[in-house]
PDB file of C-alpha atoms and ligand atoms in Angstrom:
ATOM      1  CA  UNK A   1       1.445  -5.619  20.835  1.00  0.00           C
ATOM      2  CA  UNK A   2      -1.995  -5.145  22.176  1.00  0.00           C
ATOM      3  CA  UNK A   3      -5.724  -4.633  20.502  1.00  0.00           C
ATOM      4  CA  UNK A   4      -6.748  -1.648  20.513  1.00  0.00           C
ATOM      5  CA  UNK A   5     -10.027  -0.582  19.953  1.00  0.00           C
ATOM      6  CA  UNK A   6     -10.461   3.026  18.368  1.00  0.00           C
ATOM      7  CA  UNK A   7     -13.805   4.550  19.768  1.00  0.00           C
ATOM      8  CA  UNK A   8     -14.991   7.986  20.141  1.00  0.00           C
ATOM      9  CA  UNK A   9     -14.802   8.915  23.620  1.00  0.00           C
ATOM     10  CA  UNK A  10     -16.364  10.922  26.213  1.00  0.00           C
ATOM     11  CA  UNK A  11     -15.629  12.442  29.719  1.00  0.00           C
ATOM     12  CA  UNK A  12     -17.160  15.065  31.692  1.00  0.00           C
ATOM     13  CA  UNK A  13     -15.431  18.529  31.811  1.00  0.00           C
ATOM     14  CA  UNK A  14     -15.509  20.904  35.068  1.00  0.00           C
ATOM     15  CA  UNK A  15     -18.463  23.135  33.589  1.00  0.00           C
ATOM     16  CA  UNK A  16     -20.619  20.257  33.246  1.00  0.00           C
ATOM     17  CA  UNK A  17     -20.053  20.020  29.404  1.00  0.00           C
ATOM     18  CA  UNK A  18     -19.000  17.020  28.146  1.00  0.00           C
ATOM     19  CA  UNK A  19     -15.458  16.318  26.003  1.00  0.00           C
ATOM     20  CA  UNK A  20     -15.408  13.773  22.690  1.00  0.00           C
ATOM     21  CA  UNK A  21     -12.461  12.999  21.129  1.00  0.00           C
ATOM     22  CA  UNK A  22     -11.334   9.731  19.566  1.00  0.00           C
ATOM     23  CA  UNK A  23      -9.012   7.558  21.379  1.00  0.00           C
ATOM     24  CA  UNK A  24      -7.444   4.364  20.962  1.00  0.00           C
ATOM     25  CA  UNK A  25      -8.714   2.035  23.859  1.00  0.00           C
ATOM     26  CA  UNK A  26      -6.075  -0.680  24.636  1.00  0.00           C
ATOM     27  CA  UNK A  27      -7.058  -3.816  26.031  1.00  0.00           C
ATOM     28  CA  UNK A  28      -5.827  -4.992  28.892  1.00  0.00           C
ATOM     29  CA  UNK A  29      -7.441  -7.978  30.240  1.00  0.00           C
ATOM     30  CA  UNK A  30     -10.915  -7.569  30.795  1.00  0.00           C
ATOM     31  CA  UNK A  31     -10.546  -3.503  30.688  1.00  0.00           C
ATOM     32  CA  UNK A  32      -8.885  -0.889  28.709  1.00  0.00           C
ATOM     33  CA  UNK A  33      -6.457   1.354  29.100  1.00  0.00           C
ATOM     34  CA  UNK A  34      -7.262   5.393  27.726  1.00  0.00           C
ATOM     35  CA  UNK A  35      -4.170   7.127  27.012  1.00  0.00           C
ATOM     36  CA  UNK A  36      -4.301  10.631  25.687  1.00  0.00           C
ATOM     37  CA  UNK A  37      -1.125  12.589  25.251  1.00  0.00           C
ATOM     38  CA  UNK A  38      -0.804  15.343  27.302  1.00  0.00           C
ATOM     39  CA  UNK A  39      -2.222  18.160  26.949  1.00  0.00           C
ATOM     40  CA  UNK A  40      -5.815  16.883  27.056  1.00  0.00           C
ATOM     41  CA  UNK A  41      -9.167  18.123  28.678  1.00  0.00           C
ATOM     42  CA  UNK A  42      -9.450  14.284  28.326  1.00  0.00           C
ATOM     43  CA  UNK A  43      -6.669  13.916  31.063  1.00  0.00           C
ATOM     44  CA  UNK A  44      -7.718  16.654  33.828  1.00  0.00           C
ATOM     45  CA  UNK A  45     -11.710  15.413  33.178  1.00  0.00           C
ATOM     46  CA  UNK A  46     -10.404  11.158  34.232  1.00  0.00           C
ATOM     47  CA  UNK A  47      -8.911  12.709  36.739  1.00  0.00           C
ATOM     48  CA  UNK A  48     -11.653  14.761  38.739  1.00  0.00           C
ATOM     49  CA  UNK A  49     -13.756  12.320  37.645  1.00  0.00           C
ATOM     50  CA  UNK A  50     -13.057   8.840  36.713  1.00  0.00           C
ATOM     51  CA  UNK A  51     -15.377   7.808  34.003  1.00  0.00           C
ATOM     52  CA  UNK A  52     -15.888   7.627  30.681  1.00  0.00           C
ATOM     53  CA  UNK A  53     -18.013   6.533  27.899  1.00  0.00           C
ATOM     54  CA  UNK A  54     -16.819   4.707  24.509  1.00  0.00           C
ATOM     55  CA  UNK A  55     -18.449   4.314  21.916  1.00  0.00           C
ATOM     56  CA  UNK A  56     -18.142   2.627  18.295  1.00  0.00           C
ATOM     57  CA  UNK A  57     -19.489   5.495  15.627  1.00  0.00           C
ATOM     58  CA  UNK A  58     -22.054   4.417  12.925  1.00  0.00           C
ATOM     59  CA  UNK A  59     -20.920   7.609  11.097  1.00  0.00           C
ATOM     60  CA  UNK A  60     -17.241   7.995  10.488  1.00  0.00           C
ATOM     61  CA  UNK A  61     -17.924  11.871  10.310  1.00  0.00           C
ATOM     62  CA  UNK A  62     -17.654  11.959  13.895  1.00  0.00           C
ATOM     63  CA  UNK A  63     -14.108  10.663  13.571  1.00  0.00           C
ATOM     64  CA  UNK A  64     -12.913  13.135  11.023  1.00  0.00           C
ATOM     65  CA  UNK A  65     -15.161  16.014  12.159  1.00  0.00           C
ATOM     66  CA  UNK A  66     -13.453  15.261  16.096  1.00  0.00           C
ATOM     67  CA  UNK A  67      -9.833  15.888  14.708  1.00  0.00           C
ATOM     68  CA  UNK A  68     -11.287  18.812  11.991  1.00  0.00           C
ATOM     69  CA  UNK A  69     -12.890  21.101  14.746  1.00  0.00           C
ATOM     70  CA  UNK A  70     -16.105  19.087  14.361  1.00  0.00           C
ATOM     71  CA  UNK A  71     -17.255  18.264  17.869  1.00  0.00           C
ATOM     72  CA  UNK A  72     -20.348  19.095  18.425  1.00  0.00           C
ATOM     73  CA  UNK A  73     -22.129  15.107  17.920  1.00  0.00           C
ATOM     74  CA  UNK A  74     -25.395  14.647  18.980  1.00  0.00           C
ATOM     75  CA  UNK A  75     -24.934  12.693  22.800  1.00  0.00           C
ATOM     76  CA  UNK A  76     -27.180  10.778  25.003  1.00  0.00           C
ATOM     77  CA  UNK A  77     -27.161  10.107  28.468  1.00  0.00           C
ATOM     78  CA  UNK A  78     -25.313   6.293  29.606  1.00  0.00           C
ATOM     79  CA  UNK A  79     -26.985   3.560  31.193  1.00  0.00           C
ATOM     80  CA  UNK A  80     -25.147   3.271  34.437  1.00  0.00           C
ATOM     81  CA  UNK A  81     -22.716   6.358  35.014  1.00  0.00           C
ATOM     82  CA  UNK A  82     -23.559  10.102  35.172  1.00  0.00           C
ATOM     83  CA  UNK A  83     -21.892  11.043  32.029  1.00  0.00           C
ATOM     84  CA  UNK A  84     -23.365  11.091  27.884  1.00  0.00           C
ATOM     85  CA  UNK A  85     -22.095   8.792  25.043  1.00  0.00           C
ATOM     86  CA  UNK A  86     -22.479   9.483  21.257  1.00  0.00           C
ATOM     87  CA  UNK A  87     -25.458   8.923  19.920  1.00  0.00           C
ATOM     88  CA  UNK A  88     -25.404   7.220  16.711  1.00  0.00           C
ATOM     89  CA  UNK A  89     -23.197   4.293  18.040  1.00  0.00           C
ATOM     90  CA  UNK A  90     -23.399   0.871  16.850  1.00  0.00           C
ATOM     91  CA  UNK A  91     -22.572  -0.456  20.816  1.00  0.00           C
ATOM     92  CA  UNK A  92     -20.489   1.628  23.932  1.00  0.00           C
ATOM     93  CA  UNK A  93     -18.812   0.573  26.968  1.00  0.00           C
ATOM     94  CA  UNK A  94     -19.263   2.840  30.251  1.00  0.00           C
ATOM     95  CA  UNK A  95     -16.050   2.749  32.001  1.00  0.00           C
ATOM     96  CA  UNK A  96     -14.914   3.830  35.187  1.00  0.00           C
ATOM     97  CA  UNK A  97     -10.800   4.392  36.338  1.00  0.00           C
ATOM     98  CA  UNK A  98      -9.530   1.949  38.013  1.00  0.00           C
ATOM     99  CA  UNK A  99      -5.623   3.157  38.091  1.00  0.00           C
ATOM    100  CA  UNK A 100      -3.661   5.525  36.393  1.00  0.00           C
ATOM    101  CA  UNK A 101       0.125   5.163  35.592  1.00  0.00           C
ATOM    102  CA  UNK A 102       1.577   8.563  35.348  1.00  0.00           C
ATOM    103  CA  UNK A 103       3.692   9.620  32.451  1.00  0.00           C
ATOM    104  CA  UNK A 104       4.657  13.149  31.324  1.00  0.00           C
ATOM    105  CA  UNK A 105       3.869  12.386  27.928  1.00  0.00           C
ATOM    106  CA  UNK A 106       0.929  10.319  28.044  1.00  0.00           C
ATOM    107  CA  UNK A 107      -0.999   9.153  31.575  1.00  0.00           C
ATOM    108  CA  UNK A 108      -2.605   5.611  31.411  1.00  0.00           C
ATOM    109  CA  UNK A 109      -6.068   5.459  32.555  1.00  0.00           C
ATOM    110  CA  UNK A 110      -7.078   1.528  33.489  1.00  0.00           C
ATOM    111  CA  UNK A 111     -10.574   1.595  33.511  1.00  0.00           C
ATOM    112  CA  UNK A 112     -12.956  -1.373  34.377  1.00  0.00           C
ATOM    113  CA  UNK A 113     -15.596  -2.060  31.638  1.00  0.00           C
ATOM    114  CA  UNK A 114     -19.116  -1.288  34.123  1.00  0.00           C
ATOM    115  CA  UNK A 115     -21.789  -1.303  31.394  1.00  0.00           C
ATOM    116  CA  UNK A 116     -21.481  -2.535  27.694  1.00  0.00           C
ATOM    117  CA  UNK A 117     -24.632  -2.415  25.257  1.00  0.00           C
ATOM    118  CA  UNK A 118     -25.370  -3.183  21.351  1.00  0.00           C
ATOM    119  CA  UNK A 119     -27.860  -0.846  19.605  1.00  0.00           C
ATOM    120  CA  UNK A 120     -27.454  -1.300  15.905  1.00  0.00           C
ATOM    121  CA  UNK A 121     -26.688  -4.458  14.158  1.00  0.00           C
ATOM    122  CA  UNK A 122     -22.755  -4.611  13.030  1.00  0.00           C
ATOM    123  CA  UNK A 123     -23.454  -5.780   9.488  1.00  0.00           C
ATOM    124  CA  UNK A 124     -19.771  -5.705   7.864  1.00  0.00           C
ATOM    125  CA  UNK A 125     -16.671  -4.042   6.881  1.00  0.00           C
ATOM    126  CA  UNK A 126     -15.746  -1.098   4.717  1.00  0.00           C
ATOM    127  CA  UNK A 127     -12.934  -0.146   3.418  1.00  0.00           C
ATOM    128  CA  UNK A 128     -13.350   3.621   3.527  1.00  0.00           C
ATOM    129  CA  UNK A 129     -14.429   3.630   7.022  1.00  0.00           C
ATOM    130  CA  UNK A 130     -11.248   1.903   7.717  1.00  0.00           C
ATOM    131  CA  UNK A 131      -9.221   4.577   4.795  1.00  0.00           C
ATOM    132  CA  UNK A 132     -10.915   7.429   7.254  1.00  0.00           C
ATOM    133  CA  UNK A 133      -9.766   6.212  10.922  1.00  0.00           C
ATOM    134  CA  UNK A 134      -6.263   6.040   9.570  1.00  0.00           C
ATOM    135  CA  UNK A 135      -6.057   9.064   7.525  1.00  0.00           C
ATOM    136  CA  UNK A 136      -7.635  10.849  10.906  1.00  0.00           C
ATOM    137  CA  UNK A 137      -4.994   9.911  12.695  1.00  0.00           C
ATOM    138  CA  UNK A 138      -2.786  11.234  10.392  1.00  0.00           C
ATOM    139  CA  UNK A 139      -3.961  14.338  10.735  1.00  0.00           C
ATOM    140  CA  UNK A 140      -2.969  14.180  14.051  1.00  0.00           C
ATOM    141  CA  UNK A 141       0.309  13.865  13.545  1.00  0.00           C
ATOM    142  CA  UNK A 142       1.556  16.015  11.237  1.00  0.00           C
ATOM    143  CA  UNK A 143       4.127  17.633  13.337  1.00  0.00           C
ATOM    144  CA  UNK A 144       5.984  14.147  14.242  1.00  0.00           C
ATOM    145  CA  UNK A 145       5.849  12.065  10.843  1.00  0.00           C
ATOM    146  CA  UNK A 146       8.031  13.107   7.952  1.00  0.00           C
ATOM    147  CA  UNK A 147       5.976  14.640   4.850  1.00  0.00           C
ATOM    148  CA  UNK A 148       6.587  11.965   2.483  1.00  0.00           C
ATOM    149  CA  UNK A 149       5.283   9.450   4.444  1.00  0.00           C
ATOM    150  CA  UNK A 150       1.974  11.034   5.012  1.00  0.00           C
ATOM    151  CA  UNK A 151       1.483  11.899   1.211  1.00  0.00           C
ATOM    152  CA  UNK A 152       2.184   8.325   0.583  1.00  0.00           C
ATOM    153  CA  UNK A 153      -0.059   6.639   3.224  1.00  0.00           C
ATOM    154  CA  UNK A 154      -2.992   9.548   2.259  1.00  0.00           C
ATOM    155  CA  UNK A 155      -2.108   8.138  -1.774  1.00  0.00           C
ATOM    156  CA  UNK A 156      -2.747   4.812  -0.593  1.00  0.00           C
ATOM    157  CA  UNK A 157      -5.680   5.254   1.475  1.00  0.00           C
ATOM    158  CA  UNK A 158      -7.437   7.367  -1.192  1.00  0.00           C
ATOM    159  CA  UNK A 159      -7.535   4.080  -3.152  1.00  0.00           C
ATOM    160  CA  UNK A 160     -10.057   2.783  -1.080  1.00  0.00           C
ATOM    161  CA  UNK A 161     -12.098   6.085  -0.799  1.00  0.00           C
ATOM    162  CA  UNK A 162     -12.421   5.915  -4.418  1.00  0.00           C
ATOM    163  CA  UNK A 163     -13.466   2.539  -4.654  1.00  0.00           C
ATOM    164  CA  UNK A 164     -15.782   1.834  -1.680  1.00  0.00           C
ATOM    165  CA  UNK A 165     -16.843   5.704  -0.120  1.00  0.00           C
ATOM    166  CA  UNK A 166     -20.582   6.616   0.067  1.00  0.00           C
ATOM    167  CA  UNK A 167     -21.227  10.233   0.338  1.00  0.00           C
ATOM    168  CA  UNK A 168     -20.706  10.242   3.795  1.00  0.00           C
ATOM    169  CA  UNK A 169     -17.207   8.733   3.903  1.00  0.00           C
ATOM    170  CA  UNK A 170     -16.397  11.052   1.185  1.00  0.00           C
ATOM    171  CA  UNK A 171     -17.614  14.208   3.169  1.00  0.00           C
ATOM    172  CA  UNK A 172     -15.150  12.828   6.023  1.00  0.00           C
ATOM    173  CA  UNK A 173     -12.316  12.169   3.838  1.00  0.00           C
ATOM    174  CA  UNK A 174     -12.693  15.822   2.428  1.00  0.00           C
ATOM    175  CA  UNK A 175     -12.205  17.306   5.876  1.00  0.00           C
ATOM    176  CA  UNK A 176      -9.145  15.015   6.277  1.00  0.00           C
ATOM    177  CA  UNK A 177      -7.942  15.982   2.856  1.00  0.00           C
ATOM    178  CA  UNK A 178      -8.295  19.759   3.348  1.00  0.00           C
ATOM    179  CA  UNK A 179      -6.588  19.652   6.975  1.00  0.00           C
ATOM    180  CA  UNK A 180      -3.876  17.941   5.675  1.00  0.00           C
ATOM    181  CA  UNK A 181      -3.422  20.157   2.948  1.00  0.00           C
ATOM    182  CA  UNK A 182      -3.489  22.856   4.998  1.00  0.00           C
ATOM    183  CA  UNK A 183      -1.068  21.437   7.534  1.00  0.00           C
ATOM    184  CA  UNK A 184       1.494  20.548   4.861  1.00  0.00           C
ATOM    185  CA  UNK A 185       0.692  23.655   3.046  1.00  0.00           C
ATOM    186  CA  UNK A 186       0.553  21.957  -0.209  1.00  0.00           C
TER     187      UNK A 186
HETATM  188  C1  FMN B   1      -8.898   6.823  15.624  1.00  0.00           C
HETATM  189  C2  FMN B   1      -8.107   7.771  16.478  1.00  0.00           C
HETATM  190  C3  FMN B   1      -7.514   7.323  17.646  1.00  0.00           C
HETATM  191  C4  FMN B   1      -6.790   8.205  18.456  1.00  0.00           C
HETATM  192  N1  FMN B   1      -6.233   7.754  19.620  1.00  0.00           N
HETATM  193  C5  FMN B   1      -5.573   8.618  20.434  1.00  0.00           C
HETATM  194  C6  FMN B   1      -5.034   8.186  21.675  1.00  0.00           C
HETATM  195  O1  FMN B   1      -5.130   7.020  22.060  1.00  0.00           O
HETATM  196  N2  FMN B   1      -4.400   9.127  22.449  1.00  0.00           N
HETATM  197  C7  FMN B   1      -4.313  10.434  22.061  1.00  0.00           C
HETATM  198  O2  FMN B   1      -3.763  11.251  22.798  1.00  0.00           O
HETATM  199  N3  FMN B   1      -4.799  10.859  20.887  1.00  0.00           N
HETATM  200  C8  FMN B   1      -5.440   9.988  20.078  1.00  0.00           C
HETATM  201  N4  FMN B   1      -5.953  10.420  18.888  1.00  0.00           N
HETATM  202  C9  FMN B   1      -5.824  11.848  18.546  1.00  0.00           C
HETATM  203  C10 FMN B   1      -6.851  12.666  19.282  1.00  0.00           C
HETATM  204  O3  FMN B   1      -8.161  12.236  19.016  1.00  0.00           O
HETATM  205  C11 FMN B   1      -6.727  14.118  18.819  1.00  0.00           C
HETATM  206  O4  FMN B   1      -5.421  14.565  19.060  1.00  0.00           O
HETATM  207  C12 FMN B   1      -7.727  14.994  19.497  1.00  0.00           C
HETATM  208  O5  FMN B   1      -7.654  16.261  18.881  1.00  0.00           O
HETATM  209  C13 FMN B   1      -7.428  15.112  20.976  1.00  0.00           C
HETATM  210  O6  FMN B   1      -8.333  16.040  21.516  1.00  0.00           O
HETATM  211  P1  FMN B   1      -8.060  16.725  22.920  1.00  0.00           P
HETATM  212  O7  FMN B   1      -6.761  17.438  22.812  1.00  0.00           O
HETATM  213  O8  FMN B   1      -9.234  17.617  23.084  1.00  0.00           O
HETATM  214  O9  FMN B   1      -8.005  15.607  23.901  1.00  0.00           O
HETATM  215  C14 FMN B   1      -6.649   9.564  18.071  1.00  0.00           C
HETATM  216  C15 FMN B   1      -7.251  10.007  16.891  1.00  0.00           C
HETATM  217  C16 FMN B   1      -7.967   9.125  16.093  1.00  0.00           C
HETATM  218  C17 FMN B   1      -8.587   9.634  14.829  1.00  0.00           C
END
């Protein structure tokens, strides 16, 4: 098995707008791999162009809003590549595409790490921030896991909402909760 850092990440799209989405980065050596399942702006924009930005959010909003039709985070421009990373970030890596392994289900983009920077202090763990990057990517995948095992992971992971959420987390978990209600129609 390999790490794999989930970040919210950015690429440039033909228009000149940029794309956010979270992905799961896996490391590979001294890089990462992005791997987004086809069909992805995320996969035609690394492509045309081969960079990208990653970033760790401060605010796990962006997370949930990303997979709840909540896209629109505030950005800044990077350091060393033409391209914008979130904002609020505690620390983002600039990368640029080394290689990509093609797949019809999901291309692998080996990028080289160009540029990494800090900007907040990292000052400890939370459990609901941790509840809210799973139950996003549940939400993702409603249509391949079976029913019961969502309601039970969502049960579990509601645990630690309840115990350790500030408003924020719980404003993310909401959007979760409702999507996944609405995908399940329950
Ligand atoms: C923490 C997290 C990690 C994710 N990692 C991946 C990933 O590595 N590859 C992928 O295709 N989708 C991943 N997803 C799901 C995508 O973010 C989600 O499907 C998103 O809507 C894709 O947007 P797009 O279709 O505009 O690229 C992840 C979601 C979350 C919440």
């Amino acid at each position: 098995m390999a790490f794999i850092l989930e970040t919210v990440v950015t690429t440039r799209n033909a228009d000149g707008s940029h794309h956010l989405a979270p992905y799961g980065l896996i490391q590979d050596g001294e890089g990462y791999v992005i791997a987004p399942f086809h069909p992805s702006p995320a996969i035609e924009n690394l492509r045309r162009r081969p960079f990208a930005a990653a970033a760790a959010p401060v605010d796990l909003r962006v997370i949930a809003g990303a997979v709840t039709g909540r896209r629109d985070w505030p950005t800044v421009a990077c350091e060393t590549i033409d391209l914008v990373r979130l904002a609020d970030a505690f620390g983002h890596m600039e990368l640029a595409v080394e290689s990509v392994t093609e797949d019809a289900l999901r291309p692998r983009f080996r990028c080289k790490v160009v540029h990494s920077a800090s900007h907040l202090p990292f000052v400890g763990y939370n459990r609901a921030q941790a509840a809210i990057i799973e139950g996003a990517i549940l939400s993702t995948r409603l249509d391949l896991l079976p029913r019961e095992k969502i309601e039970a992971e969502m049960a579990y992971l509601r645990i630690a909402i309840s115990k350790t959420a500030g408003p924020v987390e719980q404003e993310a978990w909401g959007w979760i909760e409702e999507k996944i209600r609405d995908g399940l129609g329950s």
